[in-house]
C-alpha positions as a LaTeX table, in Angstrom:
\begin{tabular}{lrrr}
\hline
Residue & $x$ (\AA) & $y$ (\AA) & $z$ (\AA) \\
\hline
Unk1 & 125.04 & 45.83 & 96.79 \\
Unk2 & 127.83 & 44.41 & 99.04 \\
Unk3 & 127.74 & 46.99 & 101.55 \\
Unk4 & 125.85 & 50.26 & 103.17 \\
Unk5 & 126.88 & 52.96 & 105.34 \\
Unk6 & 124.32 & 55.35 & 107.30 \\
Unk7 & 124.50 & 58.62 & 107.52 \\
Unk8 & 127.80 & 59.84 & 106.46 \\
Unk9 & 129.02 & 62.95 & 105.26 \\
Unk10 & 128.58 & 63.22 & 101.63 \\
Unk11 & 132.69 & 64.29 & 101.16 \\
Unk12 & 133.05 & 60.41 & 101.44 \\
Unk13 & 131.41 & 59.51 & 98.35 \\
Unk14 & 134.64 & 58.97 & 96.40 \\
Unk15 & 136.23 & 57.45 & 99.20 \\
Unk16 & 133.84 & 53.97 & 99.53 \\
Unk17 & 134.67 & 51.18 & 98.23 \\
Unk18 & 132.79 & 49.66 & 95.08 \\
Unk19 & 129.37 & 48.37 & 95.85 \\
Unk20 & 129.26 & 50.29 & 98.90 \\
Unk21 & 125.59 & 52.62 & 99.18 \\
Unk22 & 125.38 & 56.00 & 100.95 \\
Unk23 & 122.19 & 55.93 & 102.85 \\
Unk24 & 120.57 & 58.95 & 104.97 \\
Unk25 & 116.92 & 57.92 & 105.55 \\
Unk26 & 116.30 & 54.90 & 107.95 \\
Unk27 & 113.86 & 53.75 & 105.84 \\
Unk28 & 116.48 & 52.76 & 103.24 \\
Unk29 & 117.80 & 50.56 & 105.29 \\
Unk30 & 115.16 & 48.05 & 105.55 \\
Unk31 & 115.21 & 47.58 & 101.93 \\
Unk32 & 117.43 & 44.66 & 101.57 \\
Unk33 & 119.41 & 42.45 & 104.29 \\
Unk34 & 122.96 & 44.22 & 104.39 \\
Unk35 & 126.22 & 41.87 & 104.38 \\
Unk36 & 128.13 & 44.99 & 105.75 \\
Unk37 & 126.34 & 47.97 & 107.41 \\
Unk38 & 128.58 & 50.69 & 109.10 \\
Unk39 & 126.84 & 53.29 & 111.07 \\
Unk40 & 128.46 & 56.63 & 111.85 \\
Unk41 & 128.08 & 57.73 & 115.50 \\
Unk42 & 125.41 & 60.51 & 113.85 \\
Unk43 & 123.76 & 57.68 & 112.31 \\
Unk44 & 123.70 & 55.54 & 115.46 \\
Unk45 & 121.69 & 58.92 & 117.20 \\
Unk46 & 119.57 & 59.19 & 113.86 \\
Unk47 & 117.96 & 55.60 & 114.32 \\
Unk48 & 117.44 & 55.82 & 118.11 \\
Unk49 & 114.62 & 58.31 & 117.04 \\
Unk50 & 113.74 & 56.95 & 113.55 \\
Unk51 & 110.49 & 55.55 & 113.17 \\
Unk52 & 111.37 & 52.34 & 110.94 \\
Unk53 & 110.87 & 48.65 & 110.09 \\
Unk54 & 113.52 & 45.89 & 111.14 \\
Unk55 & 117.30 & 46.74 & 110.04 \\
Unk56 & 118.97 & 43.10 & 108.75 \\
Unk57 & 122.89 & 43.15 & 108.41 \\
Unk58 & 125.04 & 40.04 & 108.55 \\
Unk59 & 128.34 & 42.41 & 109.61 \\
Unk60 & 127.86 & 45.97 & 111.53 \\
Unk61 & 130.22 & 48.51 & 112.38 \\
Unk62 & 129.28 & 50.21 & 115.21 \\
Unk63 & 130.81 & 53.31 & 117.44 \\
Unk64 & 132.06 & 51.48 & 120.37 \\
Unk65 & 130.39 & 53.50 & 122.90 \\
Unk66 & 127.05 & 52.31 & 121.55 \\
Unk67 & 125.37 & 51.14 & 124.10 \\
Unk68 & 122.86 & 48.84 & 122.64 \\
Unk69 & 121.57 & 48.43 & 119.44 \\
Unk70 & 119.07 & 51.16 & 118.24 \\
Unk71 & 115.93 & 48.40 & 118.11 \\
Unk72 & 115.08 & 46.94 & 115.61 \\
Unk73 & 118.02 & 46.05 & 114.12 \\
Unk74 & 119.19 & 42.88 & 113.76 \\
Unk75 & 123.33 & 42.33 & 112.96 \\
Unk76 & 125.10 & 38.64 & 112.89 \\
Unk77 & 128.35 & 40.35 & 114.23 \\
Unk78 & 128.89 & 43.41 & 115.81 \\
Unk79 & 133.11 & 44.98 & 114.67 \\
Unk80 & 133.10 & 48.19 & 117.14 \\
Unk81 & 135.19 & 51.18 & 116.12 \\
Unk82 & 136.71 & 53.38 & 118.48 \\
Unk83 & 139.96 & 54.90 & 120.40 \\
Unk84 & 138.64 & 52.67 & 123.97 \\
Unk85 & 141.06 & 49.32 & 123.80 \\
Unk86 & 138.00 & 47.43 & 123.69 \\
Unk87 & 137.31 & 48.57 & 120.40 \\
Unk88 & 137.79 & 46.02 & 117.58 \\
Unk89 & 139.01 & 48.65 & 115.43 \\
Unk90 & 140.71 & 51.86 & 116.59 \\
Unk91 & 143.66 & 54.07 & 116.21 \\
Unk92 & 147.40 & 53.50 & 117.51 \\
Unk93 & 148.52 & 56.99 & 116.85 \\
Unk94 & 146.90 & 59.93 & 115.95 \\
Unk95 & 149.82 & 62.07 & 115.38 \\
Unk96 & 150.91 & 59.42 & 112.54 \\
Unk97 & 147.76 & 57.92 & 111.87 \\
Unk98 & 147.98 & 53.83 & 112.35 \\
Unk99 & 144.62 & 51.85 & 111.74 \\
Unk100 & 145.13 & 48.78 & 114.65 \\
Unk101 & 142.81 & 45.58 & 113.98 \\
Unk102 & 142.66 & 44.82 & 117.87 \\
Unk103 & 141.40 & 41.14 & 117.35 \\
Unk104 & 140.94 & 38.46 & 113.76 \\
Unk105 & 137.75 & 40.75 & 112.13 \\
Unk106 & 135.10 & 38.38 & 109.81 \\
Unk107 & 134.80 & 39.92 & 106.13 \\
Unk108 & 131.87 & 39.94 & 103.92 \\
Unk109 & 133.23 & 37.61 & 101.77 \\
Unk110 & 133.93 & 34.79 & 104.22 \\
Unk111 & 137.69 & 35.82 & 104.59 \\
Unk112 & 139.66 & 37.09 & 107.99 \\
Unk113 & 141.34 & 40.17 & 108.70 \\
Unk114 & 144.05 & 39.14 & 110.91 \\
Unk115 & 144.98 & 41.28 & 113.97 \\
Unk116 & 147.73 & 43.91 & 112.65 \\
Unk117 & 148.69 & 47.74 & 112.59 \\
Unk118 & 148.15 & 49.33 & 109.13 \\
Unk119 & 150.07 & 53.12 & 108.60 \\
Unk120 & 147.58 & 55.04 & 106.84 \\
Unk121 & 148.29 & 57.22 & 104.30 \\
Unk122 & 147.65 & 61.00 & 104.81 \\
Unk123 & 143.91 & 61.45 & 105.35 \\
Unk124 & 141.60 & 64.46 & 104.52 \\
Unk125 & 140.86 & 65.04 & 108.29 \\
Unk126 & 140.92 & 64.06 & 111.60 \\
Unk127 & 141.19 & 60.23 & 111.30 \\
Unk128 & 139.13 & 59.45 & 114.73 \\
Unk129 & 135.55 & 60.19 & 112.41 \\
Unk130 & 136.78 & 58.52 & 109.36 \\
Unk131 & 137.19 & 54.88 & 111.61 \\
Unk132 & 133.46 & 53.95 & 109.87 \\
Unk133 & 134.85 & 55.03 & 106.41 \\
Unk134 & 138.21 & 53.11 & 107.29 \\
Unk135 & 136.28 & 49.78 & 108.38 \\
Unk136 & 134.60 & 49.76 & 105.36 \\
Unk137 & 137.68 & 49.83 & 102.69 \\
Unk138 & 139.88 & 47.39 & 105.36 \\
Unk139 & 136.97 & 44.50 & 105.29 \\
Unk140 & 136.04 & 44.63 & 101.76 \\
Unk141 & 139.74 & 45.51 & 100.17 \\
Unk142 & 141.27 & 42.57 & 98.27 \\
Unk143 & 143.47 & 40.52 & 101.03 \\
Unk144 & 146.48 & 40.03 & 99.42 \\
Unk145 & 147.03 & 43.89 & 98.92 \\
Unk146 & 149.91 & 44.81 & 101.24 \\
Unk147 & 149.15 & 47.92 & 102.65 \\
Unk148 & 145.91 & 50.26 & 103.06 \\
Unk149 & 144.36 & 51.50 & 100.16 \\
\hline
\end{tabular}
């Protein structure tokens, strides 16, 4: 299992990448130490009153507005998504939706996502709550694809 995301909405199951686990009790996540865990702002409110044991991730993607870690979890980095400009990963346009890596992003794997502006293709929905989806696919996608998948 490469990756996890908590709490999303289950219309998004065909739209993780490989490897990547749907998880909606916090529970789950203590179960294994998580090279990539993305929490969706619901998920960030879920944990702060979840009764758990400690949360491991190497990589988490985070709301930016987050405050501070729901305790006790424990992430190496910390990639915040969001529309602020402080936000490692946000949104250039929403009329034409353009996913904008604000700084060089660490990958699972070891690689780099370099700072760039990726058009995305027409998207089931709003594309400000699909920025924990769209983290996911941009840091585990295979680097020399050209475009977003």
């Amino acid at each position: 299992m490469d990756s996890a995301i908590y709490d999303c909405p289950i219309e998004w199951d065909r739209f993780l990448p490989p490897g990547t686990r749907r998880i909606q009790r916090a529970g789950e996540l203590t179960e294994h130490i998580w090279p990539l865990l993305a929490l969706t702002p619901e998920g960030c409110r879920a944990l702060v009153e979840a009764e758990y044991g400690e949360i491991v991730c190497r990589l988490l993607l985070a709301p930016g507005d987050l405050q501070v870690l729901p305790p006790p979890l424990q992430a190496e980095t910390v990639i915040s998504y969001g529309l602020s400009p402080r936000d490692s990963l946000t949104l250039s346009s929403l009329s034409e939706p353009v996913l904008c890596v604000q700084r060089a992003l660490p990958r699972p794997d070891g690689g780099i996502v370099d700072a760039q502006e990726l058009p995305l293709p027409a998207v089931f929905g709003p594309p400000e709550p699909l920025l924990p989806l769209l983290g996911l696919r941009l840091l585990q996608m295979p680097l020399t694809e050209g475009r977003f998948p």
